[in-house]
Amino acid sequence: MRRIILIGRSEAGKTTLKQALEKRPLQYEKTQAVEFSDFIIDTPGEYAQGRRLSAALAVYSYEADVIGLTVHANEAFSLFSPNIACMANRDVIGIITKVDEPDANLPQARLWLELAGCERIFEISSYTGKGIEELLEYLNEEPAEETDITV
């Protein structure tokens, strides 16, 4: 299985998503430091929210096969700059969490992730299980073969 790093602001649902993907009981846990498991790297939201720690995300992303930009479905703004995905040399996907919230604004969250450069976007509810199997299937897929271009 490919390893994914979850990046997003505090309370975006990254740790709960990690628990759902690992099929563990869901309970609130505040991620205080970067946490590695078999196929998930969970990062504190403060790393994405602050300039001083954001460089660490670039370093930790090299330990992952897939970068998961995470926003929750009722966020008022996006942390991710337009076209930020083009800076990565691995797959960058979008993950919309908390899609079951009553005030979810899926079109807005999807637009932010598309603007960031995510071509593949998953809509997830860690509590109902919506989208969890699709994300696991994606992580189980073999990565596309790189083609050598010689000039």
JSON list of C-alpha atoms in Angstrom, two decimals:
[
{"chain": "A", "resi": 1, "resn": "MET", "atom": "CA", "xyz": [0.00, 0.00, 0.00]},
{"chain": "A", "resi": 2, "resn": "ARG", "atom": "CA", "xyz": [1.22, 3.49, -0.83]},
{"chain": "A", "resi": 3, "resn": "ARG", "atom": "CA", "xyz": [1.95, 5.77, 2.12]},
{"chain": "A", "resi": 4, "resn": "ILE", "atom": "CA", "xyz": [-0.02, 9.03, 2.32]},
{"chain": "A", "resi": 5, "resn": "ILE", "atom": "CA", "xyz": [0.81, 12.21, 4.22]},
{"chain": "A", "resi": 6, "resn": "LEU", "atom": "CA", "xyz": [-2.24, 14.14, 5.45]},
{"chain": "A", "resi": 7, "resn": "ILE", "atom": "CA", "xyz": [-1.79, 17.91, 5.34]},
{"chain": "A", "resi": 8, "resn": "GLY", "atom": "CA", "xyz": [-4.38, 20.47, 6.42]},
{"chain": "A", "resi": 9, "resn": "ARG", "atom": "CA", "xyz": [-5.30, 22.95, 9.10]},
{"chain": "A", "resi": 10, "resn": "SER", "atom": "CA", "xyz": [-6.15, 22.06, 12.70]},
{"chain": "A", "resi": 11, "resn": "GLU", "atom": "CA", "xyz": [-9.57, 20.40, 13.02]},
{"chain": "A", "resi": 12, "resn": "ALA", "atom": "CA", "xyz": [-9.68, 19.46, 9.33]},
{"chain": "A", "resi": 13, "resn": "GLY", "atom": "CA", "xyz": [-10.31, 15.84, 10.35]},
{"chain": "A", "resi": 14, "resn": "LYS", "atom": "CA", "xyz": [-6.89, 14.37, 9.51]},
{"chain": "A", "resi": 15, "resn": "THR", "atom": "CA", "xyz": [-6.46, 12.28, 12.67]},
{"chain": "A", "resi": 16, "resn": "THR", "atom": "CA", "xyz": [-10.05, 11.03, 12.59]},
{"chain": "A", "resi": 17, "resn": "LEU", "atom": "CA", "xyz": [-9.54, 10.10, 8.94]},
{"chain": "A", "resi": 18, "resn": "LYS", "atom": "CA", "xyz": [-6.37, 8.23, 9.91]},
{"chain": "A", "resi": 19, "resn": "GLN", "atom": "CA", "xyz": [-8.34, 6.27, 12.51]},
{"chain": "A", "resi": 20, "resn": "ALA", "atom": "CA", "xyz": [-11.08, 5.46, 9.98]},
{"chain": "A", "resi": 21, "resn": "LEU", "atom": "CA", "xyz": [-8.57, 4.32, 7.34]},
{"chain": "A", "resi": 22, "resn": "GLU", "atom": "CA", "xyz": [-6.90, 2.08, 9.93]},
{"chain": "A", "resi": 23, "resn": "LYS", "atom": "CA", "xyz": [-10.35, 0.79, 10.96]},
{"chain": "A", "resi": 24, "resn": "ARG", "atom": "CA", "xyz": [-9.77, 1.88, 14.56]},
{"chain": "A", "resi": 25, "resn": "PRO", "atom": "CA", "xyz": [-12.41, 3.26, 16.93]},
{"chain": "A", "resi": 26, "resn": "LEU", "atom": "CA", "xyz": [-12.92, 6.98, 16.33]},
{"chain": "A", "resi": 27, "resn": "GLN", "atom": "CA", "xyz": [-11.95, 9.17, 19.23]},
{"chain": "A", "resi": 28, "resn": "TYR", "atom": "CA", "xyz": [-10.71, 12.74, 19.40]},
{"chain": "A", "resi": 29, "resn": "GLU", "atom": "CA", "xyz": [-6.94, 13.01, 19.57]},
{"chain": "A", "resi": 30, "resn": "LYS", "atom": "CA", "xyz": [-4.98, 16.21, 19.06]},
{"chain": "A", "resi": 31, "resn": "THR", "atom": "CA", "xyz": [-1.93, 15.51, 16.92]},
{"chain": "A", "resi": 32, "resn": "GLN", "atom": "CA", "xyz": [0.99, 17.21, 18.66]},
{"chain": "A", "resi": 33, "resn": "ALA", "atom": "CA", "xyz": [3.81, 15.91, 16.45]},
{"chain": "A", "resi": 34, "resn": "VAL", "atom": "CA", "xyz": [4.18, 14.17, 13.10]},
{"chain": "A", "resi": 35, "resn": "GLU", "atom": "CA", "xyz": [2.96, 10.59, 13.56]},
{"chain": "A", "resi": 36, "resn": "PHE", "atom": "CA", "xyz": [3.92, 7.67, 11.33]},
{"chain": "A", "resi": 37, "resn": "SER", "atom": "CA", "xyz": [1.91, 4.48, 10.98]},
{"chain": "A", "resi": 38, "resn": "ASP", "atom": "CA", "xyz": [2.07, 1.67, 8.42]},
{"chain": "A", "resi": 39, "resn": "PHE", "atom": "CA", "xyz": [0.72, 3.74, 5.52]},
{"chain": "A", "resi": 40, "resn": "ILE", "atom": "CA", "xyz": [-0.25, 7.14, 6.95]},
{"chain": "A", "resi": 41, "resn": "ILE", "atom": "CA", "xyz": [1.75, 10.16, 8.05]},
{"chain": "A", "resi": 42, "resn": "ASP", "atom": "CA", "xyz": [-0.45, 12.41, 10.20]},
{"chain": "A", "resi": 43, "resn": "THR", "atom": "CA", "xyz": [0.71, 15.99, 10.62]},
{"chain": "A", "resi": 44, "resn": "PRO", "atom": "CA", "xyz": [-0.33, 18.67, 13.10]},
{"chain": "A", "resi": 45, "resn": "GLY", "atom": "CA", "xyz": [-2.42, 21.44, 11.58]},
{"chain": "A", "resi": 46, "resn": "GLU", "atom": "CA", "xyz": [-0.03, 24.00, 12.99]},
{"chain": "A", "resi": 47, "resn": "TYR", "atom": "CA", "xyz": [2.57, 22.84, 10.45]},
{"chain": "A", "resi": 48, "resn": "ALA", "atom": "CA", "xyz": [0.30, 23.98, 7.61]},
{"chain": "A", "resi": 49, "resn": "GLN", "atom": "CA", "xyz": [-0.93, 27.08, 9.40]},
{"chain": "A", "resi": 50, "resn": "GLY", "atom": "CA", "xyz": [2.38, 28.67, 10.35]},
{"chain": "A", "resi": 51, "resn": "ARG", "atom": "CA", "xyz": [5.37, 29.80, 8.35]},
{"chain": "A", "resi": 52, "resn": "ARG", "atom": "CA", "xyz": [7.92, 28.54, 10.89]},
{"chain": "A", "resi": 53, "resn": "LEU", "atom": "CA", "xyz": [6.85, 24.89, 10.69]},
{"chain": "A", "resi": 54, "resn": "SER", "atom": "CA", "xyz": [5.59, 24.64, 7.12]},
{"chain": "A", "resi": 55, "resn": "ALA", "atom": "CA", "xyz": [8.99, 23.68, 5.72]},
{"chain": "A", "resi": 56, "resn": "ALA", "atom": "CA", "xyz": [8.81, 20.47, 7.76]},
{"chain": "A", "resi": 57, "resn": "LEU", "atom": "CA", "xyz": [5.86, 19.37, 5.62]},
{"chain": "A", "resi": 58, "resn": "ALA", "atom": "CA", "xyz": [8.07, 19.43, 2.54]},
{"chain": "A", "resi": 59, "resn": "VAL", "atom": "CA", "xyz": [10.66, 17.30, 4.33]},
{"chain": "A", "resi": 60, "resn": "TYR", "atom": "CA", "xyz": [8.12, 14.77, 5.64]},
{"chain": "A", "resi": 61, "resn": "SER", "atom": "CA", "xyz": [6.38, 14.57, 2.26]},
{"chain": "A", "resi": 62, "resn": "TYR", "atom": "CA", "xyz": [9.46, 12.80, 0.90]},
{"chain": "A", "resi": 63, "resn": "GLU", "atom": "CA", "xyz": [8.56, 9.87, 3.18]},
{"chain": "A", "resi": 64, "resn": "ALA", "atom": "CA", "xyz": [5.19, 9.53, 1.42]},
{"chain": "A", "resi": 65, "resn": "ASP", "atom": "CA", "xyz": [4.06, 8.24, -1.95]},
{"chain": "A", "resi": 66, "resn": "VAL", "atom": "CA", "xyz": [0.93, 10.42, -2.00]},
{"chain": "A", "resi": 67, "resn": "ILE", "atom": "CA", "xyz": [0.26, 13.89, -0.58]},
{"chain": "A", "resi": 68, "resn": "GLY", "atom": "CA", "xyz": [-3.29, 14.38, 0.71]},
{"chain": "A", "resi": 69, "resn": "LEU", "atom": "CA", "xyz": [-4.38, 18.02, 0.94]},
{"chain": "A", "resi": 70, "resn": "THR", "atom": "CA", "xyz": [-7.22, 17.98, 3.44]},
{"chain": "A", "resi": 71, "resn": "VAL", "atom": "CA", "xyz": [-10.03, 20.50, 3.93]},
{"chain": "A", "resi": 72, "resn": "HIS", "atom": "CA", "xyz": [-13.24, 20.03, 5.82]},
{"chain": "A", "resi": 73, "resn": "ALA", "atom": "CA", "xyz": [-16.49, 20.61, 4.03]},
{"chain": "A", "resi": 74, "resn": "ASN", "atom": "CA", "xyz": [-17.50, 23.74, 5.95]},
{"chain": "A", "resi": 75, "resn": "GLU", "atom": "CA", "xyz": [-14.21, 25.65, 6.07]},
{"chain": "A", "resi": 76, "resn": "ALA", "atom": "CA", "xyz": [-14.44, 29.40, 5.64]},
{"chain": "A", "resi": 77, "resn": "PHE", "atom": "CA", "xyz": [-11.14, 29.63, 3.73]},
{"chain": "A", "resi": 78, "resn": "SER", "atom": "CA", "xyz": [-8.39, 27.51, 2.24]},
{"chain": "A", "resi": 79, "resn": "LEU", "atom": "CA", "xyz": [-4.78, 27.37, 3.37]},
{"chain": "A", "resi": 80, "resn": "PHE", "atom": "CA", "xyz": [-3.60, 26.00, 0.04]},
{"chain": "A", "resi": 81, "resn": "SER", "atom": "CA", "xyz": [-2.25, 28.39, -2.58]},
{"chain": "A", "resi": 82, "resn": "PRO", "atom": "CA", "xyz": [-3.39, 28.02, -6.18]},
{"chain": "A", "resi": 83, "resn": "ASN", "atom": "CA", "xyz": [-1.32, 25.47, -8.11]},
{"chain": "A", "resi": 84, "resn": "ILE", "atom": "CA", "xyz": [0.64, 24.36, -5.04]},
{"chain": "A", "resi": 85, "resn": "ALA", "atom": "CA", "xyz": [0.36, 20.72, -6.18]},
{"chain": "A", "resi": 86, "resn": "CYS", "atom": "CA", "xyz": [2.73, 21.37, -9.07]},
{"chain": "A", "resi": 87, "resn": "MET", "atom": "CA", "xyz": [5.56, 21.83, -6.56]},
{"chain": "A", "resi": 88, "resn": "ALA", "atom": "CA", "xyz": [5.41, 18.16, -5.56]},
{"chain": "A", "resi": 89, "resn": "ASN", "atom": "CA", "xyz": [7.09, 15.29, -7.39]},
{"chain": "A", "resi": 90, "resn": "ARG", "atom": "CA", "xyz": [4.49, 12.75, -6.29]},
{"chain": "A", "resi": 91, "resn": "ASP", "atom": "CA", "xyz": [0.72, 12.37, -6.57]},
{"chain": "A", "resi": 92, "resn": "VAL", "atom": "CA", "xyz": [-1.25, 15.11, -4.81]},
{"chain": "A", "resi": 93, "resn": "ILE", "atom": "CA", "xyz": [-4.88, 14.36, -4.05]},
{"chain": "A", "resi": 94, "resn": "GLY", "atom": "CA", "xyz": [-7.61, 16.38, -2.40]},
{"chain": "A", "resi": 95, "resn": "ILE", "atom": "CA", "xyz": [-9.60, 15.09, 0.54]},
{"chain": "A", "resi": 96, "resn": "ILE", "atom": "CA", "xyz": [-12.80, 16.78, 1.68]},
{"chain": "A", "resi": 97, "resn": "THR", "atom": "CA", "xyz": [-13.68, 15.63, 5.21]},
{"chain": "A", "resi": 98, "resn": "LYS", "atom": "CA", "xyz": [-16.82, 16.07, 7.29]},
{"chain": "A", "resi": 99, "resn": "VAL", "atom": "CA", "xyz": [-19.07, 15.84, 4.23]},
{"chain": "A", "resi": 100, "resn": "ASP", "atom": "CA", "xyz": [-21.93, 14.74, 6.50]},
{"chain": "A", "resi": 101, "resn": "GLU", "atom": "CA", "xyz": [-21.98, 18.07, 8.39]},
{"chain": "A", "resi": 102, "resn": "PRO", "atom": "CA", "xyz": [-25.26, 19.98, 8.00]},
{"chain": "A", "resi": 103, "resn": "ASP", "atom": "CA", "xyz": [-23.51, 23.13, 6.77]},
{"chain": "A", "resi": 104, "resn": "ALA", "atom": "CA", "xyz": [-21.19, 21.30, 4.36]},
{"chain": "A", "resi": 105, "resn": "ASN", "atom": "CA", "xyz": [-20.32, 23.31, 1.27]},
{"chain": "A", "resi": 106, "resn": "LEU", "atom": "CA", "xyz": [-18.88, 20.65, -1.02]},
{"chain": "A", "resi": 107, "resn": "PRO", "atom": "CA", "xyz": [-18.71, 22.83, -4.17]},
{"chain": "A", "resi": 108, "resn": "GLN", "atom": "CA", "xyz": [-16.59, 25.43, -2.32]},
{"chain": "A", "resi": 109, "resn": "ALA", "atom": "CA", "xyz": [-14.24, 22.83, -0.79]},
{"chain": "A", "resi": 110, "resn": "ARG", "atom": "CA", "xyz": [-13.89, 21.07, -4.16]},
{"chain": "A", "resi": 111, "resn": "LEU", "atom": "CA", "xyz": [-13.11, 24.37, -5.89]},
{"chain": "A", "resi": 112, "resn": "TRP", "atom": "CA", "xyz": [-10.34, 25.16, -3.40]},
{"chain": "A", "resi": 113, "resn": "LEU", "atom": "CA", "xyz": [-8.73, 21.75, -3.96]},
{"chain": "A", "resi": 114, "resn": "GLU", "atom": "CA", "xyz": [-9.06, 22.04, -7.74]},
{"chain": "A", "resi": 115, "resn": "LEU", "atom": "CA", "xyz": [-7.42, 25.48, -7.62]},
{"chain": "A", "resi": 116, "resn": "ALA", "atom": "CA", "xyz": [-4.60, 23.96, -5.54]},
{"chain": "A", "resi": 117, "resn": "GLY", "atom": "CA", "xyz": [-4.03, 21.54, -8.42]},
{"chain": "A", "resi": 118, "resn": "CYS", "atom": "CA", "xyz": [-5.67, 18.36, -7.14]},
{"chain": "A", "resi": 119, "resn": "GLU", "atom": "CA", "xyz": [-6.98, 16.31, -10.07]},
{"chain": "A", "resi": 120, "resn": "ARG", "atom": "CA", "xyz": [-8.38, 13.55, -7.86]},
{"chain": "A", "resi": 121, "resn": "ILE", "atom": "CA", "xyz": [-10.64, 14.55, -4.95]},
{"chain": "A", "resi": 122, "resn": "PHE", "atom": "CA", "xyz": [-12.23, 12.25, -2.37]},
{"chain": "A", "resi": 123, "resn": "GLU", "atom": "CA", "xyz": [-15.31, 13.16, -0.34]},
{"chain": "A", "resi": 124, "resn": "ILE", "atom": "CA", "xyz": [-15.04, 11.56, 3.09]},
{"chain": "A", "resi": 125, "resn": "SER", "atom": "CA", "xyz": [-17.07, 11.10, 6.25]},
{"chain": "A", "resi": 126, "resn": "SER", "atom": "CA", "xyz": [-14.96, 9.27, 8.80]},
{"chain": "A", "resi": 127, "resn": "TYR", "atom": "CA", "xyz": [-18.08, 8.74, 10.94]},
{"chain": "A", "resi": 128, "resn": "THR", "atom": "CA", "xyz": [-20.40, 7.25, 8.30]},
{"chain": "A", "resi": 129, "resn": "GLY", "atom": "CA", "xyz": [-17.60, 5.64, 6.28]},
{"chain": "A", "resi": 130, "resn": "LYS", "atom": "CA", "xyz": [-18.49, 7.47, 3.07]},
{"chain": "A", "resi": 131, "resn": "GLY", "atom": "CA", "xyz": [-15.50, 7.51, 0.74]},
{"chain": "A", "resi": 132, "resn": "ILE", "atom": "CA", "xyz": [-13.18, 5.50, 3.01]},
{"chain": "A", "resi": 133, "resn": "GLU", "atom": "CA", "xyz": [-13.13, 2.38, 0.81]},
{"chain": "A", "resi": 134, "resn": "GLU", "atom": "CA", "xyz": [-12.55, 4.46, -2.34]},
{"chain": "A", "resi": 135, "resn": "LEU", "atom": "CA", "xyz": [-9.54, 6.15, -0.73]},
{"chain": "A", "resi": 136, "resn": "LEU", "atom": "CA", "xyz": [-8.17, 2.79, 0.44]},
{"chain": "A", "resi": 137, "resn": "GLU", "atom": "CA", "xyz": [-8.59, 1.36, -3.07]},
{"chain": "A", "resi": 138, "resn": "TYR", "atom": "CA", "xyz": [-6.71, 4.35, -4.49]},
{"chain": "A", "resi": 139, "resn": "LEU", "atom": "CA", "xyz": [-3.86, 3.84, -2.02]},
{"chain": "A", "resi": 140, "resn": "ASN", "atom": "CA", "xyz": [-3.72, 0.15, -3.00]},
{"chain": "A", "resi": 141, "resn": "GLU", "atom": "CA", "xyz": [-3.39, 0.96, -6.71]},
{"chain": "A", "resi": 142, "resn": "GLU", "atom": "CA", "xyz": [-0.01, 0.59, -8.30]},
{"chain": "A", "resi": 143, "resn": "PRO", "atom": "CA", "xyz": [1.46, 3.99, -9.16]},
{"chain": "A", "resi": 144, "resn": "ALA", "atom": "CA", "xyz": [1.58, 4.94, -12.82]},
{"chain": "A", "resi": 145, "resn": "GLU", "atom": "CA", "xyz": [4.82, 3.98, -14.52]},
{"chain": "A", "resi": 146, "resn": "GLU", "atom": "CA", "xyz": [7.20, 6.84, -15.11]},
{"chain": "A", "resi": 147, "resn": "THR", "atom": "CA", "xyz": [8.21, 7.22, -18.73]},
{"chain": "A", "resi": 148, "resn": "ASP", "atom": "CA", "xyz": [11.76, 8.09, -19.65]},
{"chain": "A", "resi": 149, "resn": "ILE", "atom": "CA", "xyz": [11.95, 10.90, -22.13]},
{"chain": "A", "resi": 150, "resn": "THR", "atom": "CA", "xyz": [15.23, 11.14, -23.93]},
{"chain": "A", "resi": 151, "resn": "VAL", "atom": "CA", "xyz": [16.17, 13.98, -26.16]}
]
